[in-house]
Short mmCIF file of C-alpha atoms in Angstrom, two decimals:
data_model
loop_
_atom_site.label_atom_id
_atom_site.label_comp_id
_atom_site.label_asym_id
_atom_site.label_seq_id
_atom_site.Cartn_x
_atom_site.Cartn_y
_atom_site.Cartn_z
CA UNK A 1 -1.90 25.13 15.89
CA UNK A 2 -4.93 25.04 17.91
CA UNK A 3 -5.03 22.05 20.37
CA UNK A 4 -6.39 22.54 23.37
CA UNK A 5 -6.59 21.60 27.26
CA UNK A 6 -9.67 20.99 29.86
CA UNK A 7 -8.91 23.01 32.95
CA UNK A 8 -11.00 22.93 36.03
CA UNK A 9 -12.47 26.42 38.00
CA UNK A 10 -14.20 25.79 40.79
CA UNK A 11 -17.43 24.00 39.55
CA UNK A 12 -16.67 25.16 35.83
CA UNK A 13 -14.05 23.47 33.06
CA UNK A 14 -13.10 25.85 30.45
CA UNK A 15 -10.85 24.84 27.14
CA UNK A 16 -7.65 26.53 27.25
CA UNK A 17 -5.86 26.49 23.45
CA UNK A 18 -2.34 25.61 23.43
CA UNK A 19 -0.15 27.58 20.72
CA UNK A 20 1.61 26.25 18.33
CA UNK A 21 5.12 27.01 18.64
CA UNK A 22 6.77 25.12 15.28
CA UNK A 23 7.81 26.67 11.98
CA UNK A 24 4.83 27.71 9.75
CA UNK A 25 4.86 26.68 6.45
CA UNK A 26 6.90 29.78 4.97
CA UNK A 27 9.59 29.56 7.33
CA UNK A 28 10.29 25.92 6.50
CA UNK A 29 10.21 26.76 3.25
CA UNK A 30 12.76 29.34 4.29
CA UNK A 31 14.89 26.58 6.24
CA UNK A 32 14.38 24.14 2.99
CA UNK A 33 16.13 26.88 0.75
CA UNK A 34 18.49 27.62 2.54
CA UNK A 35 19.43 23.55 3.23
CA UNK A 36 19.41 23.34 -0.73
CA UNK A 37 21.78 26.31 -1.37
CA UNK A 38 24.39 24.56 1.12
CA UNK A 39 24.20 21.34 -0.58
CA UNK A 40 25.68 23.28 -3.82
CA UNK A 41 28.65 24.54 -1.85
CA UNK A 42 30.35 21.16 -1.87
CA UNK A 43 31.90 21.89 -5.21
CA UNK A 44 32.71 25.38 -4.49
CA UNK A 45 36.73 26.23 -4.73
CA UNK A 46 38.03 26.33 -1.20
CA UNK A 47 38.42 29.61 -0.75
CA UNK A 48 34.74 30.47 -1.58
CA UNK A 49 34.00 27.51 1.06
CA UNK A 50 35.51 28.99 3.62
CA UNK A 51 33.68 32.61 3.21
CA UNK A 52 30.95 31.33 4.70
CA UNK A 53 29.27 31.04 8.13
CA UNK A 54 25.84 29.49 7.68
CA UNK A 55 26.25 25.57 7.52
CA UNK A 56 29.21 25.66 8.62
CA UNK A 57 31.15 24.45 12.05
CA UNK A 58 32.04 28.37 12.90
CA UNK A 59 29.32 29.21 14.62
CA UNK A 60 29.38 26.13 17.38
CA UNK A 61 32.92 26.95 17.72
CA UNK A 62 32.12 30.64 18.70
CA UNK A 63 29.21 29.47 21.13
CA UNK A 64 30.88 26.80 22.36
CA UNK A 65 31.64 28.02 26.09
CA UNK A 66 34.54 25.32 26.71
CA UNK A 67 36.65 27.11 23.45
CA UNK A 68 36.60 29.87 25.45
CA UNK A 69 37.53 28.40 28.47
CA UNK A 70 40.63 26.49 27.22
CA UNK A 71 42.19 30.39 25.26
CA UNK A 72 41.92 32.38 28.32
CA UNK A 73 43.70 29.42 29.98
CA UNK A 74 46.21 30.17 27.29
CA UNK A 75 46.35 33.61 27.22
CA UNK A 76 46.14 34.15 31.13
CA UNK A 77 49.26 31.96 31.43
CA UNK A 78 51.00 33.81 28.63
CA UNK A 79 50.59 36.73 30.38
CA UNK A 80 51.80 35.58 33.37
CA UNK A 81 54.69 34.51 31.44
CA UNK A 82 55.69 37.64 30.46
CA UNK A 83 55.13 39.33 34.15
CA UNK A 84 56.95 37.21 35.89
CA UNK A 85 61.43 37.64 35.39
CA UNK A 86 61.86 33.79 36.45
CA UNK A 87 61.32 30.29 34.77
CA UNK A 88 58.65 28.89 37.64
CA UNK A 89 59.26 25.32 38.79
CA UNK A 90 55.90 23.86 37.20
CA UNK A 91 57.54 24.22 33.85
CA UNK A 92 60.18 21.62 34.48
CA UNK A 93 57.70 19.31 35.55
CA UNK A 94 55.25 19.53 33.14
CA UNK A 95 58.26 18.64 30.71
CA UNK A 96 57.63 15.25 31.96
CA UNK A 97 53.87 15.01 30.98
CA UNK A 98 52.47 13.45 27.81
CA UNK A 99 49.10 15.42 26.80
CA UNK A 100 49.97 14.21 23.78
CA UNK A 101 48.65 10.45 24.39
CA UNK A 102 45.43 11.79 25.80
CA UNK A 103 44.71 13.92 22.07
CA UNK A 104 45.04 10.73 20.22
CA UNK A 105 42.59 8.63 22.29
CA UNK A 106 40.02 11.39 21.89
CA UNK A 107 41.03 12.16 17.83
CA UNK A 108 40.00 8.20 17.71
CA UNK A 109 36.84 8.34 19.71
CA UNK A 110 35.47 11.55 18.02
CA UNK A 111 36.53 10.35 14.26
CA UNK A 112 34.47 6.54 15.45
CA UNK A 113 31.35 8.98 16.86
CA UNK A 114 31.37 11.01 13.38
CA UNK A 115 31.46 8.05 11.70
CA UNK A 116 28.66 6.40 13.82
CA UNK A 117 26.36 9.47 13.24
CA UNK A 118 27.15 9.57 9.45
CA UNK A 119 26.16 5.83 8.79
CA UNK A 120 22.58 6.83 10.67
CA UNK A 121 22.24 9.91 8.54
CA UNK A 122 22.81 8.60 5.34
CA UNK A 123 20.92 5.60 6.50
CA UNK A 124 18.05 8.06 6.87
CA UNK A 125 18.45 9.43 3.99
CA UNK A 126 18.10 6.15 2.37
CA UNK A 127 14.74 5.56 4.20
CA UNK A 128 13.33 8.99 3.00
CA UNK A 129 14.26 8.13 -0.71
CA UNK A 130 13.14 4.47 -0.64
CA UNK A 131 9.75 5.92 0.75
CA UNK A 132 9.40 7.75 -1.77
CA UNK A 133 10.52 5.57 -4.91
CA UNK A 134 7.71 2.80 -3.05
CA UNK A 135 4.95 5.60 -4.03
CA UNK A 136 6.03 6.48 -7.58
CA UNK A 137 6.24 2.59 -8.08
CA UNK A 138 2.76 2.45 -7.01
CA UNK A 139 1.76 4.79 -8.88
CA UNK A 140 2.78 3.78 -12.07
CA UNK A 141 1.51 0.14 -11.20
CA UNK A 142 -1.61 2.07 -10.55
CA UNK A 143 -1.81 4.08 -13.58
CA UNK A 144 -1.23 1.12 -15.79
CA UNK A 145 -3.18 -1.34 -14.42
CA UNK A 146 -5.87 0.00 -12.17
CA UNK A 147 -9.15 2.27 -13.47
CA UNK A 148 -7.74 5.99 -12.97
CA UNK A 149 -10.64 6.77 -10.07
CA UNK A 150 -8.95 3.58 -8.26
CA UNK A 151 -5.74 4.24 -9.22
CA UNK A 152 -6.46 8.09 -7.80
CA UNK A 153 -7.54 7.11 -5.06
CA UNK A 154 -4.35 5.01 -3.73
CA UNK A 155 -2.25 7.52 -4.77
CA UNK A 156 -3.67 10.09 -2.92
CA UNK A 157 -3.76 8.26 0.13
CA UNK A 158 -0.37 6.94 -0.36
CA UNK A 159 0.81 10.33 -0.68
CA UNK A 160 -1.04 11.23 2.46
CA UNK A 161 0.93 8.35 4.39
CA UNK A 162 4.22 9.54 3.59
CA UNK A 163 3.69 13.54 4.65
CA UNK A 164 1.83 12.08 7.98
CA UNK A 165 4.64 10.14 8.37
CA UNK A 166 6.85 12.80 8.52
CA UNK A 167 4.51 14.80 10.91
CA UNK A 168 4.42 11.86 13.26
CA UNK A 169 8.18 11.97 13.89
CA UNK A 170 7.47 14.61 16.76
CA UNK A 171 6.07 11.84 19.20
CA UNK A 172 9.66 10.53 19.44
CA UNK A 173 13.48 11.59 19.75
CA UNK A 174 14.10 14.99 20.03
CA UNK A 175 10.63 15.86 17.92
CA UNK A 176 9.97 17.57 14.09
CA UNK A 177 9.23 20.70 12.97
CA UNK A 178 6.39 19.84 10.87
CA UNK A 179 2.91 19.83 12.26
CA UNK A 180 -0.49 18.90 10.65
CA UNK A 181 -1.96 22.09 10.54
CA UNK A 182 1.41 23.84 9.26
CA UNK A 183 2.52 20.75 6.93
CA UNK A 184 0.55 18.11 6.39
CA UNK A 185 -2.46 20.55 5.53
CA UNK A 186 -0.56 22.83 3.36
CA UNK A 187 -0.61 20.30 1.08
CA UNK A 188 -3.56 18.45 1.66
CA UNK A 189 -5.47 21.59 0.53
CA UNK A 190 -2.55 21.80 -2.36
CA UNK A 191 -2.85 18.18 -3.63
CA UNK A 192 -6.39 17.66 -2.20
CA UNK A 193 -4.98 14.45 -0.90
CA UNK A 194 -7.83 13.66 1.75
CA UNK A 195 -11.78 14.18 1.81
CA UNK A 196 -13.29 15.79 4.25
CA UNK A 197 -15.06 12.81 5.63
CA UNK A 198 -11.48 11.00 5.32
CA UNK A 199 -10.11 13.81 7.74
CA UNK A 200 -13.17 13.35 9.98
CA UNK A 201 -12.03 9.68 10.21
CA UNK A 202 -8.43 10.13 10.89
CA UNK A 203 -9.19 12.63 13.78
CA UNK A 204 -8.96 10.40 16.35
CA UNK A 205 -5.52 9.79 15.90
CA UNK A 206 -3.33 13.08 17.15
CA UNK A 207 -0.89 13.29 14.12
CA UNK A 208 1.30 15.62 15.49
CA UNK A 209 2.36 12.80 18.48
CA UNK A 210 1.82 9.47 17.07
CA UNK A 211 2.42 7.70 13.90
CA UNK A 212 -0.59 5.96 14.29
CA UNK A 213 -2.06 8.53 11.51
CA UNK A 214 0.54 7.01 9.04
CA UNK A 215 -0.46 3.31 10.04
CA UNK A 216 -3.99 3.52 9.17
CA UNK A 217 -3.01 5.47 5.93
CA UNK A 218 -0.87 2.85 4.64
CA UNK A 219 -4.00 0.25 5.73
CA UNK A 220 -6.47 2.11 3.63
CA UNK A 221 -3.65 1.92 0.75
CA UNK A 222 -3.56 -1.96 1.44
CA UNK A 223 -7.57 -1.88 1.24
CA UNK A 224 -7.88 0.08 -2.15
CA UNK A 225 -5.63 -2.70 -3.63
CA UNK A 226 -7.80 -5.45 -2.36
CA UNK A 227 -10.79 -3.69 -3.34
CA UNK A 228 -9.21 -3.31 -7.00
CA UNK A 229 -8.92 -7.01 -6.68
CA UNK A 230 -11.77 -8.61 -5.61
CA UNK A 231 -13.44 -5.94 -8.43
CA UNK A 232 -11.54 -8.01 -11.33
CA UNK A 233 -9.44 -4.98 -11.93
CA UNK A 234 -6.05 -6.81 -10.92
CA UNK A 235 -5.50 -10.68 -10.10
CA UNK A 236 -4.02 -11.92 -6.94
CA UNK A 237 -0.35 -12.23 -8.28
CA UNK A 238 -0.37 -8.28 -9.19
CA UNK A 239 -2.20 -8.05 -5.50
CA UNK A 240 0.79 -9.01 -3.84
CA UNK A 241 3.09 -7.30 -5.86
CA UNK A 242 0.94 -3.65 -4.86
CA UNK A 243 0.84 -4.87 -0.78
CA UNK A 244 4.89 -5.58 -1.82
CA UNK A 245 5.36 -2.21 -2.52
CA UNK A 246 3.35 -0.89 0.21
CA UNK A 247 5.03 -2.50 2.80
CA UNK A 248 8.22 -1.92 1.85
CA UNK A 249 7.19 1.95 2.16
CA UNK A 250 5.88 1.22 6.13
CA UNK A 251 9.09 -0.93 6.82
CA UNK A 252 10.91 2.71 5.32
CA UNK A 253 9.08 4.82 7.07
CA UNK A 254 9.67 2.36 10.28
CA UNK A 255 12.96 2.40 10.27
CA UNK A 256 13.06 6.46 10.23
CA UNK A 257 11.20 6.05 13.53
CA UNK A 258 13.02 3.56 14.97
CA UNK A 259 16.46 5.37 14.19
CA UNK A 260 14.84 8.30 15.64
CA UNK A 261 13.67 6.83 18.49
CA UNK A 262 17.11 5.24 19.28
CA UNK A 263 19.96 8.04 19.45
CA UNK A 264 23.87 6.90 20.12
CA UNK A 265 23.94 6.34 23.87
CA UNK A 266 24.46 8.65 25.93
CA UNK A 267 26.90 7.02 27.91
CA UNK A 268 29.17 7.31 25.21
CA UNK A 269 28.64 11.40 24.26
CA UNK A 270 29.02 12.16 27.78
CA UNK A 271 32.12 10.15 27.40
CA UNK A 272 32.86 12.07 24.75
CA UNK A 273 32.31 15.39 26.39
CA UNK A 274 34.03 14.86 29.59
CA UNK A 275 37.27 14.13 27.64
CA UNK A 276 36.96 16.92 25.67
CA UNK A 277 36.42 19.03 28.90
CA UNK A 278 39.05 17.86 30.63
CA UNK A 279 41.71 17.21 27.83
CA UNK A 280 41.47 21.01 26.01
CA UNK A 281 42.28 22.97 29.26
CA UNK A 282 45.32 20.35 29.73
CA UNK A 283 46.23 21.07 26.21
CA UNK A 284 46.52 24.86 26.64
CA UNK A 285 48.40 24.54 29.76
CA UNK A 286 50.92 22.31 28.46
CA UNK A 287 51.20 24.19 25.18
CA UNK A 288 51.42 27.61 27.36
CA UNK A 289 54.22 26.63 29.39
CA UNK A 290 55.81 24.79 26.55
CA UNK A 291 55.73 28.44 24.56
CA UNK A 292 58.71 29.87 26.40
CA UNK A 293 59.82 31.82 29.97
CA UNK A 294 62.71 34.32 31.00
CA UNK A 295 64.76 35.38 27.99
CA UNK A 296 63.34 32.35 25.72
CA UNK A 297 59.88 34.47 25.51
CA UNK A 298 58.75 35.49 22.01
CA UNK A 299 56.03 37.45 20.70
CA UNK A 300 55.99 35.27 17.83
CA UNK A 301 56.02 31.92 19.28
CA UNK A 302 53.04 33.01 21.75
CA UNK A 303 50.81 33.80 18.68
CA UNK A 304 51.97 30.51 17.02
CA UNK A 305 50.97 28.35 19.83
CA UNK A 306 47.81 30.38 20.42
CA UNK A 307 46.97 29.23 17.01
CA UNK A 308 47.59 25.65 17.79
CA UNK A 309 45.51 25.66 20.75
CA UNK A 310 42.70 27.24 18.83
CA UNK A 311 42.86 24.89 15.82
CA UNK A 312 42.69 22.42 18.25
CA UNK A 313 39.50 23.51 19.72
CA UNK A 314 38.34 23.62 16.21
CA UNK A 315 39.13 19.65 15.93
CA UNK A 316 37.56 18.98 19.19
CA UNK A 317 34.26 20.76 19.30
CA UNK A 318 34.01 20.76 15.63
CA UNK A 319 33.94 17.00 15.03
CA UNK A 320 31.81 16.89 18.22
CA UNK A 321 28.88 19.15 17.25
CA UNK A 322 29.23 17.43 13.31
CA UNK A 323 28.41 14.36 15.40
CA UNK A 324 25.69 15.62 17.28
CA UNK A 325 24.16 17.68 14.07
CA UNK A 326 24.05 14.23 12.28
CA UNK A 327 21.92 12.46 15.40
CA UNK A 328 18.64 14.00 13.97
CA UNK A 329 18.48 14.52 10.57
CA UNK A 330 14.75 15.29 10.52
CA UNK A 331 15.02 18.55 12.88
CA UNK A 332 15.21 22.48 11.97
CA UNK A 333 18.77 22.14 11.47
CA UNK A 334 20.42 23.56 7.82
CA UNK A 335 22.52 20.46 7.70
CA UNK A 336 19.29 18.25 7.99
CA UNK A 337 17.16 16.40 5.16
CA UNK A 338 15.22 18.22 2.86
CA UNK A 339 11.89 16.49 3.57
CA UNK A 340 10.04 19.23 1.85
CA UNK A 341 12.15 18.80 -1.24
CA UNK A 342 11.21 14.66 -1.02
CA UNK A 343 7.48 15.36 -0.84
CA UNK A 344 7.12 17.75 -3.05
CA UNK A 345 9.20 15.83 -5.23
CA UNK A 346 7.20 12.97 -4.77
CA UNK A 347 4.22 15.02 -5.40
CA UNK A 348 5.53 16.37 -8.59
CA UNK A 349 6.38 13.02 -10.11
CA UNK A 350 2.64 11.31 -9.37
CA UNK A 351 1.10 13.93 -11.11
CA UNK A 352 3.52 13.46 -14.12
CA UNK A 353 2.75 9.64 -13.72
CA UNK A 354 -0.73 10.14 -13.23
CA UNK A 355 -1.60 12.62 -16.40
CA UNK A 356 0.84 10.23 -18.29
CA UNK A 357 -0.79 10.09 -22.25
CA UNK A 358 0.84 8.49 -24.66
CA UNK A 359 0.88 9.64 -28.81
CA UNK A 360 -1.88 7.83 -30.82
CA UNK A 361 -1.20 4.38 -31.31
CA UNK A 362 -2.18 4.00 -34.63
CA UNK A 363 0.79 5.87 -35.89
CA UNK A 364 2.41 4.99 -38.37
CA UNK A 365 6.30 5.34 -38.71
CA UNK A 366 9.44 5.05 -36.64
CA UNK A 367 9.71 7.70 -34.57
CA UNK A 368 13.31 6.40 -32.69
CA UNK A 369 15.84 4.44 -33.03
CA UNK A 370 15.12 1.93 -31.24
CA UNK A 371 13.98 -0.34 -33.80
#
C-alpha cells in the first residue's frame, strides 16, 4: 500500500512512502482456502485427524519454549537417576508434596479461559453472519419495493459498508490483515461497488485505521432510503423497517469492534501463564523422582512417565494457545473466520437477489404443488 510520511531536510520536506506489509489479495485467498479445508476435517475418522499438522495444536507445542524446559527437567533428572548408586534424600521428601492439587486448579482455570474465548468467537461469528443476513434483507426489500437504479444503489453501498468494515478492524486490538488497497479494492473494482467521485469523498477518512469509513457508508445507506421515501417510492412505515435493518447491521458490525477492542484481561492470562510456568517444571520433578532410584530403576517406567509429563505439556500449552488463538478471530490465523468467504458470499447472493426474474405471470397452469 502506498501511504506516505512528510519528513523534514534541512529547509526541504520530502514524502517518504510507507510499504505495505499485509497479505495481498492472493495470499489471503491462500489463508481463506486453507481455513475452509480445516473446517471439513471435523468429521474426518480420528486417525486421519490426527495426520495432520496445519490447524492443529502441534505446532505451538513444538515452539513452545516452556515444553522444552519442563522434558529436559525430566530427562536431566532421569539421568541423574541412573548415575548415581544411591536413593538421594530429596526423594523422601518430595513423597510428602502434593503437585497434584496445583494441576487441578490450573485444569479449572485453563478449561474457564477456553471457554471464555470460545463464547467471544462464536459470538463473532454471530456478528459476521448477522451482518451479512442485514444486507441480503435489504436487498430483497430493495429489489421488491424500490426502482432497481435506487435499489442498486443501496446495495452497493451497503455492500461497501460491510468490506470497509472489515478493513477498519486494524485501528484496534491486535489489527487485520485486510487493507483497502489489497481488500476492499479488489472488490470494489470486482463488484464496482463505489464511483469514483464516491471514493474521492470517502478519502478523508483513512480506512485502513478507523471505522469511520464504515460509519459514513452505512449513513449514505440510511440517506438512499430516505431519498426513496420522500420520492413516493416507499411510505414511512416501510422507511423504518429499511433504517431497521440498517442499524441492526452497524450495531453487528459494532459489536465486532467492540469485542475486538476489549480482549480477556490480561491480568488473568498472565495468571494463567505464570501457573503454567511454574506448575510444569514442578510436575516433571515430582514425576522424575517419583519414576524410580537404586535397584527400583526401569527403562520402561522412565519412558512411561516421560510420556506423562509430555501429555501433560500437551494439556497445558495446548488449551492455553486454543485460548489465545480464539482472542482474535479476525487475524491471519487458519483457525480464524473466513471473512472472505462472508463477503463474497454476501456478494454472490445480492447479485442472485438483484437479477431475480420471475416466469411470465400470465401463465396459465399449476406448476407445484402448492395449491
Amino acid at each position: 500500500m502506498s501511504k506516505s510520511v512528510a519528513v523534514a531536510s534541512g529547509a526541504d520536506v520530502y514524502v517518504e512512502p510507507i510499504k505495505e506489509d499485509r497479505p495481498d489479495f492472493k495470499e489471503l485467498k491462500e489463508i481463506e482456502k486453507q481455513r475452509r479445508e480445516i473446517l471439513l476435517r471435523a468429521e474426518l475418522p480420528f486417525w486421519r485427524i490426527l495426520m495432520f499438522w496445519s490447524g492443529t495444536c502441534l505446532k505451538e507445542i513444538v515452539s513452545d519454549t516452556l515444553v522444552w524446559t519442563t522434558i529436559i527437567i525430566y530427562v536431566g533428572i532421569r539421568i541423574y537417576a541412573w548415575v548415581v548408586t544411591y536413593v538421594p534424600d530429596s526423594v523422601t521428601l518430595l513423597q510428602k508434596t502434593n503437585v497434584g492439587i496445583l494441576g487441578g486448579f490450573l485444569s479449572f482455570f485453563l478449561v474457564l479461559f477456553v471457554n471464555q474465548t470460545n463464547g467471544r468467537f462464536l459470538e463473532m461469528y454471530g456478528f459476521s453472519k448477522a451482518c451479512s443476513g442485514r444486507i441480503q434483507d435489504v436487498a430483497g426489500l430493495a429489489k421488491t419495493q424500490l426502482p432497481i437504479e435506487v435499489a442498486d444503489r443501496l446495495v452497493r453501498h451497503f455492500n461497501a459498508a460491510h468490506i470497509a468494515g472489515y478493513v477498519g478492524l486494524n485501528a484496534i486490538g491486535m489489527g487485520s490483515p485486510y487493507s483497502k488497497t489489497y481488500f476492499f479494492d479488489h472488490y470494489n473494482e470486482e463488484a464496482k461497488l463505489l464511483t469514483p467521485a464516491e471514493m474521492e469523498e470517502l478519502s478523508r477518512h483513512d480506512m485502513d485505521h478507523s471505522g469511520l469509513c464504515m460509519k459514513e457508508l452505512v449513513t449514505w445507506c440510511q440517506q438512499d432510503v430516505t431519498d426513496a421515501r420522500v420520492a413516493g417510492h416507499i411510505d414511512t412505515y416501510q422507511e423504518k423497517y429499511f433504517h431497521d435493518k440498517i442499524l441492526a447491521f452497524r450495531a453487528a458490525m459494532d459489536g465486532m469492534y467492540d469485542y475486538t477492542d476489549q480482549p480477556p484481561h490480561f491480568f488473568y492470562i498472565h495468571f494463567l501463564v505464570l501457573l503454567s510456568a511454574l506448575y510444569l517444571p514442578l510436575f516433571a520433578i515430582d514425576t522424575a523422582y517419583a519414576a524410580g532410584w537404586g535397584d527400583e530403576k526401569s527403562y520402561g517406567l522412565d519412558v512411561l512417565q516421560g510420556l506423562i509429563v509430555f501429555l501433560q505439556c500437551v494439556f497445558v500449552v495446548g488449551l492455553r494457545s486454543l485460548a489465545t488463538n480464539m482472542i482474535d478471530p479476525y487475524g491471519d490465523d487458519l483457525e480464524d473466520l473466513s471473512v472472505i468467504n462472508y463477503v463474497e458470499g454476501t456478494l454472490e447472493i445480492c447479485r442472485t437477489i438483484m437479477g431475480a426474474k420471475q416466469a411470465d405471470k400470465g401463465a396459465s397452469g399449476v406448476t407445484t404443488g402448492l395449491l
